[in-house]
Coordinates of C-alpha atoms in Angstrom, one line a residue:
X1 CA 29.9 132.8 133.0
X2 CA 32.4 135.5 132.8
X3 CA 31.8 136.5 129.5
X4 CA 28.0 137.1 130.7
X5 CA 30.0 139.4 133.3
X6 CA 31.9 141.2 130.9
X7 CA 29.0 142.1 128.2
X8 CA 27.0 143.7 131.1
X9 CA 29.9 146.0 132.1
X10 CA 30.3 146.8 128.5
X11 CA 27.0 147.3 127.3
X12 CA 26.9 149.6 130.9
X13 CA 30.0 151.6 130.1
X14 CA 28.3 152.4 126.6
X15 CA 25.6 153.5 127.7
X16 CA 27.0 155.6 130.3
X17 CA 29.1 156.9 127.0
X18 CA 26.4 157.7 125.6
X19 CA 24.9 159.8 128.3
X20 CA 28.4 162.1 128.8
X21 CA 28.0 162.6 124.6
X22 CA 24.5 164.0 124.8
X23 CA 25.7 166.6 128.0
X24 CA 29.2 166.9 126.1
X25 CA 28.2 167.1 122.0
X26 CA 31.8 167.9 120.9
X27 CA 33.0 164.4 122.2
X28 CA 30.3 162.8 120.7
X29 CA 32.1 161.4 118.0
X30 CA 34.9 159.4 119.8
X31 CA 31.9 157.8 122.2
X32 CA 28.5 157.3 120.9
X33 CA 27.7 154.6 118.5
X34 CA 29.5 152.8 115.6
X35 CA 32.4 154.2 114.1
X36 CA 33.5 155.8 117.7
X37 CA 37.3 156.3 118.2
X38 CA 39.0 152.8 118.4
X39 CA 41.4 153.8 121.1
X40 CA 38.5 154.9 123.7
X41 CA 36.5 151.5 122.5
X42 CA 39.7 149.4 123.6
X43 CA 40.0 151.6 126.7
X44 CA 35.7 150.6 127.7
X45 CA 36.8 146.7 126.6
X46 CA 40.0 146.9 129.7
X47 CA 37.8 148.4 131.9
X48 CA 35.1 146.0 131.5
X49 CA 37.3 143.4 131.4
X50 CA 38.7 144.3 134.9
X51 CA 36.0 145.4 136.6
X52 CA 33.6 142.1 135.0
X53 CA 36.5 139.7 137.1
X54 CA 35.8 141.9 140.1
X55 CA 32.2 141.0 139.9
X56 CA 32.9 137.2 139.5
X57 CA 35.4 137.3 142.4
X58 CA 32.6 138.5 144.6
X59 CA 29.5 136.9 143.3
X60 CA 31.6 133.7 144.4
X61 CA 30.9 134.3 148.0
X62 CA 27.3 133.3 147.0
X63 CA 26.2 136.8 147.8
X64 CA 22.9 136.1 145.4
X65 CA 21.4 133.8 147.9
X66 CA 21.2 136.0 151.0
X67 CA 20.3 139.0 148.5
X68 CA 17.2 136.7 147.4
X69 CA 16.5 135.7 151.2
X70 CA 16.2 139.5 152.3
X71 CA 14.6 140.4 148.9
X72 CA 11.8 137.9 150.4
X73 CA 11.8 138.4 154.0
X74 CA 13.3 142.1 154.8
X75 CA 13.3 143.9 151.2
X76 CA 13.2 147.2 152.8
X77 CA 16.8 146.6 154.6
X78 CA 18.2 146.7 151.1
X79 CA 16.6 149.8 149.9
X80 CA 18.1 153.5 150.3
X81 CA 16.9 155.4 152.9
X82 CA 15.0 159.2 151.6
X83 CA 14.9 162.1 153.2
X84 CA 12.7 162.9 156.1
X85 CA 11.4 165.8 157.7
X86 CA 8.3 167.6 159.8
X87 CA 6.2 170.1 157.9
X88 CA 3.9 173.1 159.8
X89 CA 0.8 173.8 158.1
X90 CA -0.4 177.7 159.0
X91 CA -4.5 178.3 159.2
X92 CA -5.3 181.8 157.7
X93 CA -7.1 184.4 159.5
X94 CA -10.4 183.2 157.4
X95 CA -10.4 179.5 158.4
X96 CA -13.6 179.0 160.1
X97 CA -13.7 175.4 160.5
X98 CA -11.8 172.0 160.7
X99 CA -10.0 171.1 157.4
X100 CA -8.9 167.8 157.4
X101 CA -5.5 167.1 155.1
X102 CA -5.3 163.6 154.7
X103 CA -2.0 161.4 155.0
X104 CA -0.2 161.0 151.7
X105 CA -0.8 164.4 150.2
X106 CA 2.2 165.7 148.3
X107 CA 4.1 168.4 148.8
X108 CA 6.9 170.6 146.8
X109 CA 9.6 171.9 148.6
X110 CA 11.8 175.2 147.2
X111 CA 13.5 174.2 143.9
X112 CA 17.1 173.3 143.9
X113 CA 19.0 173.9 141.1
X114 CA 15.7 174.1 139.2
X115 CA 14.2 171.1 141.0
X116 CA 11.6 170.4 143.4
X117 CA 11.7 168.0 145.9
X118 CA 8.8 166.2 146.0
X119 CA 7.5 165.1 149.8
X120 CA 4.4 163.0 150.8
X121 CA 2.9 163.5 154.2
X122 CA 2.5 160.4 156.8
X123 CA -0.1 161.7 159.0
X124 CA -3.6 163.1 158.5
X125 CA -3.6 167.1 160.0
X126 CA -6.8 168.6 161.0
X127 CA -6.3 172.5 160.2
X128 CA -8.2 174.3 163.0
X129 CA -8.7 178.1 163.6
X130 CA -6.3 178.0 166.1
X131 CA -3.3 179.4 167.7
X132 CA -1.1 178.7 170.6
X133 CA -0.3 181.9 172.7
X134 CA 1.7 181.4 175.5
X135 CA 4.0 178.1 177.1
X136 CA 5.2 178.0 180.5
X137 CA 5.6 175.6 183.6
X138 CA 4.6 177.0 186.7
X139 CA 5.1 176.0 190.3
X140 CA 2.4 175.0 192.6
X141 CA 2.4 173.5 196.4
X142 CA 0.0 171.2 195.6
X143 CA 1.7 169.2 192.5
X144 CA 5.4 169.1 191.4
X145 CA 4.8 170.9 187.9
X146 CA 2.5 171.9 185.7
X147 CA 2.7 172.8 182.0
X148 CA 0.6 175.6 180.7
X149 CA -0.5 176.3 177.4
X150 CA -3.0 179.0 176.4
X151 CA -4.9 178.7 173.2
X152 CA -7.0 181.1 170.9
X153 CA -9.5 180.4 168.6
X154 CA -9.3 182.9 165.1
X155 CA -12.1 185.1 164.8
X156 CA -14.5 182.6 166.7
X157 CA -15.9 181.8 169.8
X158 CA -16.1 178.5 171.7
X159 CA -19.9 178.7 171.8
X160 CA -19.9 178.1 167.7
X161 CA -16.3 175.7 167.5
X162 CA -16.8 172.4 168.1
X163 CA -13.7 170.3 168.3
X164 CA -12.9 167.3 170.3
X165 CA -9.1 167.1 170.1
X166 CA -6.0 169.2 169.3
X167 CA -2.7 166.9 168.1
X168 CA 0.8 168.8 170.0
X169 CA 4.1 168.0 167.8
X170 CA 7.3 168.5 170.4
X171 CA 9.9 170.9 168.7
X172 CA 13.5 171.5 169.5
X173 CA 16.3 170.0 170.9
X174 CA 15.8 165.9 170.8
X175 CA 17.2 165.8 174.4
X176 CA 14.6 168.7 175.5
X177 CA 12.1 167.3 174.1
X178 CA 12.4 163.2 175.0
X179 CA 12.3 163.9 178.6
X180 CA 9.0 166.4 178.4
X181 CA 7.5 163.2 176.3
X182 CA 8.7 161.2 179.2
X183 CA 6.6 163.5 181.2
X184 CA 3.4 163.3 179.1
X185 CA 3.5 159.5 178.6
X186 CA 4.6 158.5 182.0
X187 CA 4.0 161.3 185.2
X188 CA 0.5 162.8 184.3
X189 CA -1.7 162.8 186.8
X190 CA -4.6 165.1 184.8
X191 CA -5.3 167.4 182.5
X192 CA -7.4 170.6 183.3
X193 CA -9.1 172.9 180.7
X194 CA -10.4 176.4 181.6
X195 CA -11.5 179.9 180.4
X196 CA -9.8 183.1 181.4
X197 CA -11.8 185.2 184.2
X198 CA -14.4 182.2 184.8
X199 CA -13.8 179.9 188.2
X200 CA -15.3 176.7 186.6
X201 CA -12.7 174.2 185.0
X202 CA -12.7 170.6 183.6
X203 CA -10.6 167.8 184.6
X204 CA -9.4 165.0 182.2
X205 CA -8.0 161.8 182.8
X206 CA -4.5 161.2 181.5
X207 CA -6.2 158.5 178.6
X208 CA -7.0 162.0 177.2
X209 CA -3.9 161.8 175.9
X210 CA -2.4 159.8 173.3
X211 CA 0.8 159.4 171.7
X212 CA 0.9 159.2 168.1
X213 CA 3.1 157.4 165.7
X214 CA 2.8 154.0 167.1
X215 CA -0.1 152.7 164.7
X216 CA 0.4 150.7 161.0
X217 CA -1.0 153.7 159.6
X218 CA 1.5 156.1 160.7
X219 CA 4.7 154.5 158.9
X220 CA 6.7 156.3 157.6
X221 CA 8.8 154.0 154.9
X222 CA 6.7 151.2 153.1
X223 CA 6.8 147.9 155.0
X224 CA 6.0 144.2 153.8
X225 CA 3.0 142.7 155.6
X226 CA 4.6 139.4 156.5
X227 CA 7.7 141.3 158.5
X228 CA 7.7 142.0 162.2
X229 CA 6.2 145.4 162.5
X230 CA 8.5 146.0 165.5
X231 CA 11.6 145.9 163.6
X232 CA 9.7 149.2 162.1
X233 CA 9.5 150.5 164.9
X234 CA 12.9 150.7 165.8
X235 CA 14.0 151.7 162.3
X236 CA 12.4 154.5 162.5
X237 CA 12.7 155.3 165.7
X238 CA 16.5 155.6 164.7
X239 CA 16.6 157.2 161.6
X240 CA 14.1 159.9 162.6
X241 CA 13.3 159.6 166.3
X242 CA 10.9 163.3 165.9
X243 CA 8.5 161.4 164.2
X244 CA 7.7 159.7 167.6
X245 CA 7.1 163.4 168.8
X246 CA 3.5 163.9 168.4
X247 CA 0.4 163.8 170.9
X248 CA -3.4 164.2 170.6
X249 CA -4.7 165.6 173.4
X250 CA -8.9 164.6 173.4
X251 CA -11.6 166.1 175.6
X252 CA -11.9 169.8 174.1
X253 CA -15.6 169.3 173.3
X254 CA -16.4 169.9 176.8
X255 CA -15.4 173.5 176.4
X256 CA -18.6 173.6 174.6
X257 CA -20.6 175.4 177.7
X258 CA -17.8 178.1 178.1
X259 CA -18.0 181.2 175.4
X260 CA -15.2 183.4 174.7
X261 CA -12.2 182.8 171.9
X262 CA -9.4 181.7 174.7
X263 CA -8.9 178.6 176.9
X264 CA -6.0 177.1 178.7
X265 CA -5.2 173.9 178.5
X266 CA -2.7 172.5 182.1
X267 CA -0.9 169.1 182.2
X268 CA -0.3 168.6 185.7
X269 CA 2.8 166.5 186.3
X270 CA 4.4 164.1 188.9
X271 CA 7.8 165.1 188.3
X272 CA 9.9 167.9 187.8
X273 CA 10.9 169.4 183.8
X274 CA 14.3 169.7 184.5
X275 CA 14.2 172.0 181.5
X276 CA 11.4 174.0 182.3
X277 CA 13.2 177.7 182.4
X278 CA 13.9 176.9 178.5
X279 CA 10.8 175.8 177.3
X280 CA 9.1 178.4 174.9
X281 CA 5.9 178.8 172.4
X282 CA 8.6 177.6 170.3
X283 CA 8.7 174.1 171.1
X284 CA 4.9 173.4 171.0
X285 CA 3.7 173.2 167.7
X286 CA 0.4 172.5 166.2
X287 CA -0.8 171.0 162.7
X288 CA 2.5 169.8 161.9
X289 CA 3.2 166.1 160.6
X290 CA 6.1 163.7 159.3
X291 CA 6.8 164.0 155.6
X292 CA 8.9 162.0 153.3
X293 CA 10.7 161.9 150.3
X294 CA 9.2 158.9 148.7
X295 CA 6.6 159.5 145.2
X296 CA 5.9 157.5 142.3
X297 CA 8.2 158.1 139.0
X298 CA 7.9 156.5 136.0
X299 CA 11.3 155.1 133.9
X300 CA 12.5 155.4 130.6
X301 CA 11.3 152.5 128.5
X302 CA 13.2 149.1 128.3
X303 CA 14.2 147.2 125.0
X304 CA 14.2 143.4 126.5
X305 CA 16.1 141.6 124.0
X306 CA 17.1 138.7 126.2
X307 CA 21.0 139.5 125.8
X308 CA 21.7 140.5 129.2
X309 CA 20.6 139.3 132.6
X310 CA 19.5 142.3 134.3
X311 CA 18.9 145.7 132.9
X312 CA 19.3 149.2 134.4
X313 CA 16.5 151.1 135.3
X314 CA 16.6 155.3 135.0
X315 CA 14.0 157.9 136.1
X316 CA 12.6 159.7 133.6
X317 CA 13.5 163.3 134.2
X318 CA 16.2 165.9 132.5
X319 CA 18.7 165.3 135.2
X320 CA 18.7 161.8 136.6
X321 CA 21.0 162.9 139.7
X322 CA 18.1 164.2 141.7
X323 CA 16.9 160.8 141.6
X324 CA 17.7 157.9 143.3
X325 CA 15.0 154.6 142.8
X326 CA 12.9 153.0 146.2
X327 CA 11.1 150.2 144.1
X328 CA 9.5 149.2 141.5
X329 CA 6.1 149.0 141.9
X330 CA 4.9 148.0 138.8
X331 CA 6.3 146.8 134.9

């Protein structure tokens, strides 16, 4: 068994040798392929040889069998966590109605060092002709506190826009913004939506507003069908609690007998915003969504010839450090 051990951390030192000769030509020589320096071929041999009886030393502790168990039940626990953030799509001025991006487009970011970073987006974004205005809580006798948000419609008028719902991502400071989504999900008593200069409103129940994220179709990271979605939940919850962030608010089709291009939409609470002098347009955000670093590569081709047990697996690309391999998906 250890000489099994030892060929694979030879035959992966080589070819890591050959890698540092194609970037470094002028050491080519004493590194790639036969009639390489005998000195630096001894030098590979010790290494392998040492680090082949660290391998054997800790694949004693049986470490294969719990690897195969979470491999079957939790493969995701053993995969390497990408990159996550929240990306704000901006409607031009010519927009003129809904455009629906779905859920899984992908999306470049600014190259570094000559590379992209590829992203895929986890929630679908409706692109309205639409703009938030002005956000502010305001004091009344009647009710603890009420949120405020005026809206504008681009270049249209609510007589000729139909929409039914408008999806809110909470920006800023996590603190900030956890207790005002304690104050959506938990202390709204209604929702009121009016036109500036006209007396007539309309009051919606607080099931006119959902919280988003929650749903199998909003996940973030691939998940296996047979684990406990929960356990999701919280994984994600921890390593990217914004995600959790997001509202629709539904009703907005009842604006339909009002005309003009502004409306407010008020959130009438049960509780004090402890927060509420800090709270800017800033931190109300619409068509924004979760996005990932997760996309489909493919690998430089594998010769199987049945001398090793496992074989390493690279990206295709010219630099193989921006990468960094999810799965396999296919062979």
């Amino acid at each position: 068994m250890f000489d099994r051990y030892y060929q694979d951390e030879l035959a992966y030192l080589r070819e890591l040798g050959k890698e540092f000769a194609k970037a470094h030509p002028a050491l080519a020589p004493m590194l790639a392929g036969p009639g390489s320096d005998p000195d630096v071929e001894r030098l590979l041999e010790g290494v392998a040889f040492l680090t082949s009886k660290l391998r054997l030393k800790l694949d004693d502790e049986l470490p294969e069998i719990v690897h195969s168990l979470l491999e079957i039940l939790w493969p995701h626990f053993l995969r390497p966590i990408p990159s996550t953030t929240i990306v704000e799509f901006n409607p031009k001025s010519s927009l003129q109605e809904k455009l629906n991006i779905p859920a899984g487009t992908y999306l470049d970011s600014v190259p570094i060092e000559d590379i992209p970073c590829h992203f895929r987006t986890c929630y679908p974004v409706d692109l309205q002709p639409l703009k938030i205005e002005n956000v502010g809580f305001e004091e009344r006798a009647t009710t603890r506190s009420v949120l405020k948000i005026d809206f504008s419609l681009i270049n249209l008028d609510l007589t000729t826009y139909e929409f039914e719902s408008i999806d809110l991502f909470l920006h800023g400071d996590l603190a900030m913004m956890t207790c005002l989504y304690l104050l959506f999900c938990h202390h709204l008593k209604k929702i009121r939506l009016s036109v500036p200069g006209k007396k007539e409103y309309v009051d919606l129940t607080p099931d006119m507003l959902e919280p988003l994220g929650f749903g199998k179709d909003d996940a973030i990271f691939p998940y296996p069908e047979h684990a406990f979605a929960g356990y999701r939940l919280l994984l994600e919850y921890f390593l990217f609690p914004q995600k959790f962030l997001f509202l629709r608010v539904k009703g907005f089709s009842r604006l339909r007998d009002f005309s003009g291009n502004k409306f407010t939409c008020e959130f009438i609470f049960d509780r004090d915003y402890v927060y509420a002098t800090q709270l800017t347009p800033e931190n109300i955000r619409l068509h924004c969504t979760p996005a990932v670093n997760l996309f489909d590569h493919e690998a430089d081709p594998i010769r199987v010839d049945h001398e090793r047990v496992e074989y390493l697996v690279r990206p295709t690309g010219p630099d193989r450090r921006f990468f960094d391999i999810y799965s396999i998906d296919k062979v």
